[in-house]
mmCIF file of C-alpha atoms in Angstrom:
data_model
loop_
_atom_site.group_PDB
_atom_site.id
_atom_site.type_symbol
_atom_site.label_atom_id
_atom_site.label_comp_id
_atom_site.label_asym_id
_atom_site.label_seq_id
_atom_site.Cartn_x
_atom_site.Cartn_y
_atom_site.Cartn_z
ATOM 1 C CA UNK A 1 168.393 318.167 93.116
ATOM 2 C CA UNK A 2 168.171 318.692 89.467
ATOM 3 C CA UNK A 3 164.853 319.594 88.127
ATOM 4 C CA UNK A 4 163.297 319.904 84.568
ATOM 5 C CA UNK A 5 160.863 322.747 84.401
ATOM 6 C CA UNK A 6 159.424 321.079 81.388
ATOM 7 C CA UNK A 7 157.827 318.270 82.933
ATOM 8 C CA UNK A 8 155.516 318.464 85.288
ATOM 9 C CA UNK A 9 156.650 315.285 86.907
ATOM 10 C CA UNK A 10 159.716 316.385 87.783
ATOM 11 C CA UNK A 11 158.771 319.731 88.983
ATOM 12 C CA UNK A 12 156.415 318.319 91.542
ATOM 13 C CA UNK A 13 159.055 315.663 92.577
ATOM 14 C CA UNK A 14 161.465 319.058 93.233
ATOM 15 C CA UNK A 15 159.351 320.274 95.414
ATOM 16 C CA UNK A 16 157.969 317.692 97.895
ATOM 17 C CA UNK A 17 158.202 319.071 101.390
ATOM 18 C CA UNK A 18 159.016 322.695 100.330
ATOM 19 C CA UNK A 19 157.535 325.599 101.907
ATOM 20 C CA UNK A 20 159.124 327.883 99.752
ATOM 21 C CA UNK A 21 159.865 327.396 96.003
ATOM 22 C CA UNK A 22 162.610 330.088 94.384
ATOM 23 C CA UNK A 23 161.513 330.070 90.903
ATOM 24 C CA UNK A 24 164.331 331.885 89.413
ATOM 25 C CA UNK A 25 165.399 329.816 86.025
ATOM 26 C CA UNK A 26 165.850 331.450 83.123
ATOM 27 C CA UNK A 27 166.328 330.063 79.248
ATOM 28 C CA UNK A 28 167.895 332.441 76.322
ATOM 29 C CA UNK A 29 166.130 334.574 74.836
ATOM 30 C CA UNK A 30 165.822 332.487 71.839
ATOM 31 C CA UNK A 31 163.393 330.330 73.664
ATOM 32 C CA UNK A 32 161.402 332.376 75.579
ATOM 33 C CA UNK A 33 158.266 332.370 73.710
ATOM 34 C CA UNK A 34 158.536 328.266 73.390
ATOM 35 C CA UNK A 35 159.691 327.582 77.152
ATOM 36 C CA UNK A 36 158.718 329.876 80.023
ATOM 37 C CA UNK A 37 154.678 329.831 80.174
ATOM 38 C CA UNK A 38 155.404 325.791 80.373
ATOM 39 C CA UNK A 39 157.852 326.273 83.152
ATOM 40 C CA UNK A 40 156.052 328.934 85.023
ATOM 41 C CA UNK A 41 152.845 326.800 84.843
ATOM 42 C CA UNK A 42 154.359 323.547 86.368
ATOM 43 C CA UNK A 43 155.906 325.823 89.161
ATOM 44 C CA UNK A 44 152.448 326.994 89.661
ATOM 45 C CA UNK A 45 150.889 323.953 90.360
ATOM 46 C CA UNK A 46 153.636 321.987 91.848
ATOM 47 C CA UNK A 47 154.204 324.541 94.577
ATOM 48 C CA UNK A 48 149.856 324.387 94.732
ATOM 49 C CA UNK A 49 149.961 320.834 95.327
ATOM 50 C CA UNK A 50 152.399 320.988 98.107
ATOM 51 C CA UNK A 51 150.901 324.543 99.505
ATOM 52 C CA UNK A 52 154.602 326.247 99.172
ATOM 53 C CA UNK A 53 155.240 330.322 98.661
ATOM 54 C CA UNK A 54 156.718 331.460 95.184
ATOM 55 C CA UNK A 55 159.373 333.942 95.161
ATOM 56 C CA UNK A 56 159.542 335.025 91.248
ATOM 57 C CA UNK A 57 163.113 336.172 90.237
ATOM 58 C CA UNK A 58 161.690 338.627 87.443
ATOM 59 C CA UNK A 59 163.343 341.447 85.293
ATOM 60 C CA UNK A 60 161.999 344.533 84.959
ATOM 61 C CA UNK A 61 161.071 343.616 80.946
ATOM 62 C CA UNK A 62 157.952 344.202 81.954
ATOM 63 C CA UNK A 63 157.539 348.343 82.640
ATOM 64 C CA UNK A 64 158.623 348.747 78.615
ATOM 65 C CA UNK A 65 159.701 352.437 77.968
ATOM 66 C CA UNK A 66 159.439 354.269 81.067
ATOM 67 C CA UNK A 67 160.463 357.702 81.510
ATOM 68 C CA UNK A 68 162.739 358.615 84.666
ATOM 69 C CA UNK A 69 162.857 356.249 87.715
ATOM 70 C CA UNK A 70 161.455 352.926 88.152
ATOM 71 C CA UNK A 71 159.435 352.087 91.050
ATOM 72 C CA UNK A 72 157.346 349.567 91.686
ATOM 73 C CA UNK A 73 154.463 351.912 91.542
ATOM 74 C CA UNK A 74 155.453 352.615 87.083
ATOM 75 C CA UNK A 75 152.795 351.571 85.134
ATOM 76 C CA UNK A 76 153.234 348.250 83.054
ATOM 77 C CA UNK A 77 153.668 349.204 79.726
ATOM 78 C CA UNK A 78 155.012 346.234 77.459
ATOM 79 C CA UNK A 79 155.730 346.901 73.703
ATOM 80 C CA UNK A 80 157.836 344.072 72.194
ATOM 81 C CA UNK A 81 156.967 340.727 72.394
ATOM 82 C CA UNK A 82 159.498 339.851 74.774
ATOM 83 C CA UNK A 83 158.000 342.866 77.282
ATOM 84 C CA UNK A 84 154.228 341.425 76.932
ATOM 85 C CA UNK A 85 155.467 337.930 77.841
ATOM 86 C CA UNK A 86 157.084 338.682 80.697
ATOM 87 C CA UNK A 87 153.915 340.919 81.842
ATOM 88 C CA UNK A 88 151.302 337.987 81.231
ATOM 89 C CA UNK A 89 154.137 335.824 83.255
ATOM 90 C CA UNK A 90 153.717 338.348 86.240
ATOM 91 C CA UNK A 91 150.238 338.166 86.068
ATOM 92 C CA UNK A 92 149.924 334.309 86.048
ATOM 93 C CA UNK A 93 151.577 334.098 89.431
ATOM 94 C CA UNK A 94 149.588 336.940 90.864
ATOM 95 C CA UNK A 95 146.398 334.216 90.016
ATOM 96 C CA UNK A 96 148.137 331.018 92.160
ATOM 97 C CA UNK A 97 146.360 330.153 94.846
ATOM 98 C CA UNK A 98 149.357 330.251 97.306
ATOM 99 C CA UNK A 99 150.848 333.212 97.945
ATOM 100 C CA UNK A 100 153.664 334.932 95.338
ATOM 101 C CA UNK A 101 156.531 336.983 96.246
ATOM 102 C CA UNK A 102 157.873 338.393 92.825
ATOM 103 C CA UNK A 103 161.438 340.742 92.857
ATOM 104 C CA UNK A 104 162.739 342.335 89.841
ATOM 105 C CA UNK A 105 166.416 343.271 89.711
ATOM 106 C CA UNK A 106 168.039 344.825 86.748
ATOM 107 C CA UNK A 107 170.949 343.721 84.471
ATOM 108 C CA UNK A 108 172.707 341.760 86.661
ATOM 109 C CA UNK A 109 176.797 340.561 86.914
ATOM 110 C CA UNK A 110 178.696 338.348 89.149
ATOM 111 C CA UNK A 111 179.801 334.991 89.708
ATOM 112 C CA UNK A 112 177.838 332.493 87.190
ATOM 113 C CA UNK A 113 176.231 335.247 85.283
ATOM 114 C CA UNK A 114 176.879 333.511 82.176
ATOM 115 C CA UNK A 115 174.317 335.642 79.985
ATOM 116 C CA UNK A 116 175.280 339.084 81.684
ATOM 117 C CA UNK A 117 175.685 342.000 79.231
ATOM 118 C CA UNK A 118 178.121 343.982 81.628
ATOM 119 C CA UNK A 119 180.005 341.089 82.650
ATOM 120 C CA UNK A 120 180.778 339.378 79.044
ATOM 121 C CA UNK A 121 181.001 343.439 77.250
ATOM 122 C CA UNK A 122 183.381 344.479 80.001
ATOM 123 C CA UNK A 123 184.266 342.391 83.252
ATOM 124 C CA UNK A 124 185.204 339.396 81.197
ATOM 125 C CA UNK A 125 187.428 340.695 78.397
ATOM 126 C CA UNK A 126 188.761 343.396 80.567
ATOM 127 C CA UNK A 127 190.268 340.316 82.994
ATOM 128 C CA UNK A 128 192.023 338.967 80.220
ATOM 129 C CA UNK A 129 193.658 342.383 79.218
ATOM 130 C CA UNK A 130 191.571 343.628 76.749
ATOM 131 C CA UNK A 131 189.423 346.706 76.054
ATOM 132 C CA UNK A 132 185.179 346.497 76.973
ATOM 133 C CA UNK A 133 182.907 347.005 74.433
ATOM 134 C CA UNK A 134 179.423 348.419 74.228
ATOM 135 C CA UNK A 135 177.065 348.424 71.713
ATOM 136 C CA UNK A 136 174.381 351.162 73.047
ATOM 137 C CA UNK A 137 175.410 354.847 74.303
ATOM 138 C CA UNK A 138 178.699 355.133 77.083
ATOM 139 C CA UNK A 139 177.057 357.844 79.435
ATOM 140 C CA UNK A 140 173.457 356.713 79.912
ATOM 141 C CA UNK A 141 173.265 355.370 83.604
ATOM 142 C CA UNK A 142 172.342 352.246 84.389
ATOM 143 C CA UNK A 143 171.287 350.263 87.173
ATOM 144 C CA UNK A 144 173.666 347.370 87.595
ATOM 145 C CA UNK A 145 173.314 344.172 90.266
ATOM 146 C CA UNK A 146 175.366 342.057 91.703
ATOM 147 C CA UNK A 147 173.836 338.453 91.760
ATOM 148 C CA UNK A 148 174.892 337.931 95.211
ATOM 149 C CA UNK A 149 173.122 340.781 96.578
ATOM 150 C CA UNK A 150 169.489 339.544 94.329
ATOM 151 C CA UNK A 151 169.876 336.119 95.882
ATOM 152 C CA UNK A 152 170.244 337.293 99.114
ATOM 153 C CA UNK A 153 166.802 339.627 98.247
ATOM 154 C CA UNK A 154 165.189 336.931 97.102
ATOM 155 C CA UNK A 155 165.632 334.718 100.054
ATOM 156 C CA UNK A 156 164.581 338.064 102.594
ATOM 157 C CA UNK A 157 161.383 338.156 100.543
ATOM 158 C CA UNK A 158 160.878 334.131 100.685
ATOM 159 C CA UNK A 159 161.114 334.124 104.809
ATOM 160 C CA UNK A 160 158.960 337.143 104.993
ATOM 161 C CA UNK A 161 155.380 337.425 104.799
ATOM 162 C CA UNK A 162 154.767 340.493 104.231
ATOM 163 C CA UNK A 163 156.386 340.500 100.557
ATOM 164 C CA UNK A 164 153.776 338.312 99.947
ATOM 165 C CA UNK A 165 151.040 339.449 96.712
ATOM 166 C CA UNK A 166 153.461 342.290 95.896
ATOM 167 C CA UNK A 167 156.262 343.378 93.607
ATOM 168 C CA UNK A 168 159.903 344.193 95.092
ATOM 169 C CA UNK A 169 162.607 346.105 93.186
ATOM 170 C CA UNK A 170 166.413 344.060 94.625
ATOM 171 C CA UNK A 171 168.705 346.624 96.166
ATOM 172 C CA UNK A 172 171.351 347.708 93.723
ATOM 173 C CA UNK A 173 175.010 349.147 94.396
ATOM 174 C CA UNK A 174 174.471 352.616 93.249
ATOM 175 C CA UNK A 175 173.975 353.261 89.396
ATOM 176 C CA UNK A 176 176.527 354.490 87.404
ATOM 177 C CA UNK A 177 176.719 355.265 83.844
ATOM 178 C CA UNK A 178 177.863 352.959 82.230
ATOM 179 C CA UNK A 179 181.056 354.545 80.898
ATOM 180 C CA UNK A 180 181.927 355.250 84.691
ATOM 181 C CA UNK A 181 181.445 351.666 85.588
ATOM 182 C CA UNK A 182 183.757 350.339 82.821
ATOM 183 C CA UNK A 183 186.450 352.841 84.162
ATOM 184 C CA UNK A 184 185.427 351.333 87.796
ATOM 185 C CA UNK A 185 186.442 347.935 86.101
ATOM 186 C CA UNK A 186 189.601 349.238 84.861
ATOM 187 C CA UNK A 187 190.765 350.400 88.336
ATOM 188 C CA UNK A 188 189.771 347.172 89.661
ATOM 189 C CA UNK A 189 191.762 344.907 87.356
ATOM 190 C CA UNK A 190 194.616 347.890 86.459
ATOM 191 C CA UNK A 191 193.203 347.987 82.723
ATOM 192 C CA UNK A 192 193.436 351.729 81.282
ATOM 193 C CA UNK A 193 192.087 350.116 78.135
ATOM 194 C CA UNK A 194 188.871 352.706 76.998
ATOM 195 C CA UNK A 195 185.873 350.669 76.400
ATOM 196 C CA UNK A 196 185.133 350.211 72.236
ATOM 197 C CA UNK A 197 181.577 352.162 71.687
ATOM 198 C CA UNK A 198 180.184 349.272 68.302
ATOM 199 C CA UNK A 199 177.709 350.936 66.875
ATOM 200 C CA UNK A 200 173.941 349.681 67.525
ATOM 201 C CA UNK A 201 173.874 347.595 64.032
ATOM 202 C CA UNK A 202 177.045 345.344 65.337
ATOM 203 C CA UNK A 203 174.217 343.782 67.995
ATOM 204 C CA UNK A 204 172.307 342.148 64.781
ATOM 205 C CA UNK A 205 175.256 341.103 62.688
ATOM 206 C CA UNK A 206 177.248 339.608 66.442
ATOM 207 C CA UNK A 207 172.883 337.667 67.130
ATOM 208 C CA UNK A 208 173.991 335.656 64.148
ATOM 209 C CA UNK A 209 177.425 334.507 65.950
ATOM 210 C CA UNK A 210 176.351 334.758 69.408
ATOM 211 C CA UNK A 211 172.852 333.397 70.303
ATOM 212 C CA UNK A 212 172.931 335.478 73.987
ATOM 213 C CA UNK A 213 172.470 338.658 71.700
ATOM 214 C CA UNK A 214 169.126 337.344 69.296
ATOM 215 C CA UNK A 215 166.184 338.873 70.421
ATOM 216 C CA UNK A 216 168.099 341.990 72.291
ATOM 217 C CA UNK A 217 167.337 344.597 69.925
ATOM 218 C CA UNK A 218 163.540 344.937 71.272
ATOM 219 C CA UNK A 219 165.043 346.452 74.808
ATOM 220 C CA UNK A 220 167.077 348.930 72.959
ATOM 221 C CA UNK A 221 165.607 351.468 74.761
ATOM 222 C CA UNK A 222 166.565 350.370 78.542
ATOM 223 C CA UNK A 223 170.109 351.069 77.217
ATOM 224 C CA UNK A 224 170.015 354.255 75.338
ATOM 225 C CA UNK A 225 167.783 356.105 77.263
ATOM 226 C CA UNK A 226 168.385 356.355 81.041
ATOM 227 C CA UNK A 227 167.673 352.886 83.132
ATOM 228 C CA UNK A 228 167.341 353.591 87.286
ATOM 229 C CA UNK A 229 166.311 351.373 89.231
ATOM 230 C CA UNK A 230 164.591 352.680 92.850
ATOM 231 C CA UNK A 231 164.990 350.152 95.643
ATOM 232 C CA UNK A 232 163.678 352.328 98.379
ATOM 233 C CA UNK A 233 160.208 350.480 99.155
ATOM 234 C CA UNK A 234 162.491 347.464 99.907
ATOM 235 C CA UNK A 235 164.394 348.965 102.731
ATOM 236 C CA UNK A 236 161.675 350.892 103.678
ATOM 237 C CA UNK A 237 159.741 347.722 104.345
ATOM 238 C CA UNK A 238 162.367 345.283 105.567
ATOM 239 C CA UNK A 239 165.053 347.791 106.619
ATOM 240 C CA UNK A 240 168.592 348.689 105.652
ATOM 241 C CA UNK A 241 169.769 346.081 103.016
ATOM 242 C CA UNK A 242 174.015 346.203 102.985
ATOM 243 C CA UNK A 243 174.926 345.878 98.980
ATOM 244 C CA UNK A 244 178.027 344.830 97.728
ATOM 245 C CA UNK A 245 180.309 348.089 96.542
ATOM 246 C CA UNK A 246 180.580 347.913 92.784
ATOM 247 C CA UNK A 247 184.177 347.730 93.635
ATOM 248 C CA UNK A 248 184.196 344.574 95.240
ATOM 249 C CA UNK A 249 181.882 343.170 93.384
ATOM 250 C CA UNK A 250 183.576 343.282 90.210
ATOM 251 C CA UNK A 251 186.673 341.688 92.166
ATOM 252 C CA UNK A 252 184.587 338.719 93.043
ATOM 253 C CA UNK A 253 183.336 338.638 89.007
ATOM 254 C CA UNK A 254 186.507 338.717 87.687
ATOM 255 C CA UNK A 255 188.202 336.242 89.876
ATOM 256 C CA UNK A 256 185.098 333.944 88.830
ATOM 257 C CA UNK A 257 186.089 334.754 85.080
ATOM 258 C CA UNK A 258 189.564 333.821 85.918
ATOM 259 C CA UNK A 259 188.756 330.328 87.473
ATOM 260 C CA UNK A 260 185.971 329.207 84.957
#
């Protein structure tokens, strides 16, 4: 069933008999400010009127600058605009009056990930025989996820109650930096092609070509300084949680690329 997170109508008619409602939609960047309180708010009280759970697909926007590991115990510390938002977001569903299951993943890839910064800098051009490029620092690591492995998160923390009122970080293949994961693509898809390093300016000229990019600047940080992501209270709570290699994963992504 289709469903416009817009209007309210339709969100309550997408919801009638659920017990559980996923919200997980997203909008670019572009339209952040303009779109997401509205569509959070009419998941709020459509999955109120019916008495369903919420399981929040977040990011992890909300931390801002953080200094070593993120866990879900690192203070919230929004900055830019886009970091605040997605705080006062978190807090809205921690207000419903049903309970809210929220899990943050980091920058994701895979199979439909058609807004995912490693999968359009590197999986994508490096399945059609060209070289990856990057606009931020090569050997900062990075936490990476494969969208398979979030939805199947998501679901786990949906069908169990004791997510509920708390904050999950997805389980992750393990990070890499991010030069080592482009030469992990290149093995993969038998491209020796070294990744192009753009320098950080290219981001703002390519926003004016390439809407995914507007509005990326402001999380700078998450990809110049080092961004790892700790998934331990998940497994610890609902035990061991099987992730998809990198390897494979990236097989699976570019075989999607290939077929789109």
């Amino acid at each position: 069933m289709r469903c416009d997170l817009m209007d309210r109508a339709s969100t309550f008619k997408a919801v009638e008999g659920a017990s559980v409602v996923h919200l997980s939609a997203n909008v670019p960047y572009t339209s952040w400010v303009d779109m997401l309180p509205t569509m959070v708010d009419n998941a709020i009280a459509a999955a109120e009127a019916v008495g369903a759970k919420i399981v929040f697909a977040d990011n992890l926007y909300s931390y801002g600058p953080v200094s070593g590991p993120i866990t879900e115990a690192t203070p919230e510390r929004p900055v830019g605009p886009k970091e605040k938002l997605r705080s006062e977001l978190g807090k809205r569903l921690r207000k419903a009056s049903v309970p809210v299951a929220t899990g943050r993943s980091s920058d994701y890839y895979g199979p439909g990930g058609t807004s995912s910064l490693p999968g359009e800098l590197a999986i994508k051009p490096m399945t059609q025989g060209k070289g990856a490029m990057w606009f931020w620092p090569l050997d900062v690591p990075h936490t990476f996820a494969y969208l398979a492995d979030t939805a199947r998160a998501q679901i786990l923390l949906g069908d169990d109650e004791r997510a509920d009122g708390k904050v999950w970080h997805t389980p992750a293949a393990e990070t890499l930096s991010v030069r080592d994961f482009i030469a992990l693509t290149g093995q993969v898809l038998g491209n020796a092609r070294k990744p192009l390093r753009l320098p950080s300016v290219a981001v703002t000229l390519s926003a004016m070509f390439d809407k995914r990019l507007r509005g990326s600047t402001e999380m700078d940080h998450q990809r110049t300084k080092p961004w790892v992501v700790d998934h331990s209270a998940f497994e610890s709570a609902f035990g061991p949680f099987p992730v998809t290699p990198h390897e494979k994963a990236i097989a699976e992504t570019a075989q999607w690329y290939r077929s789109a």
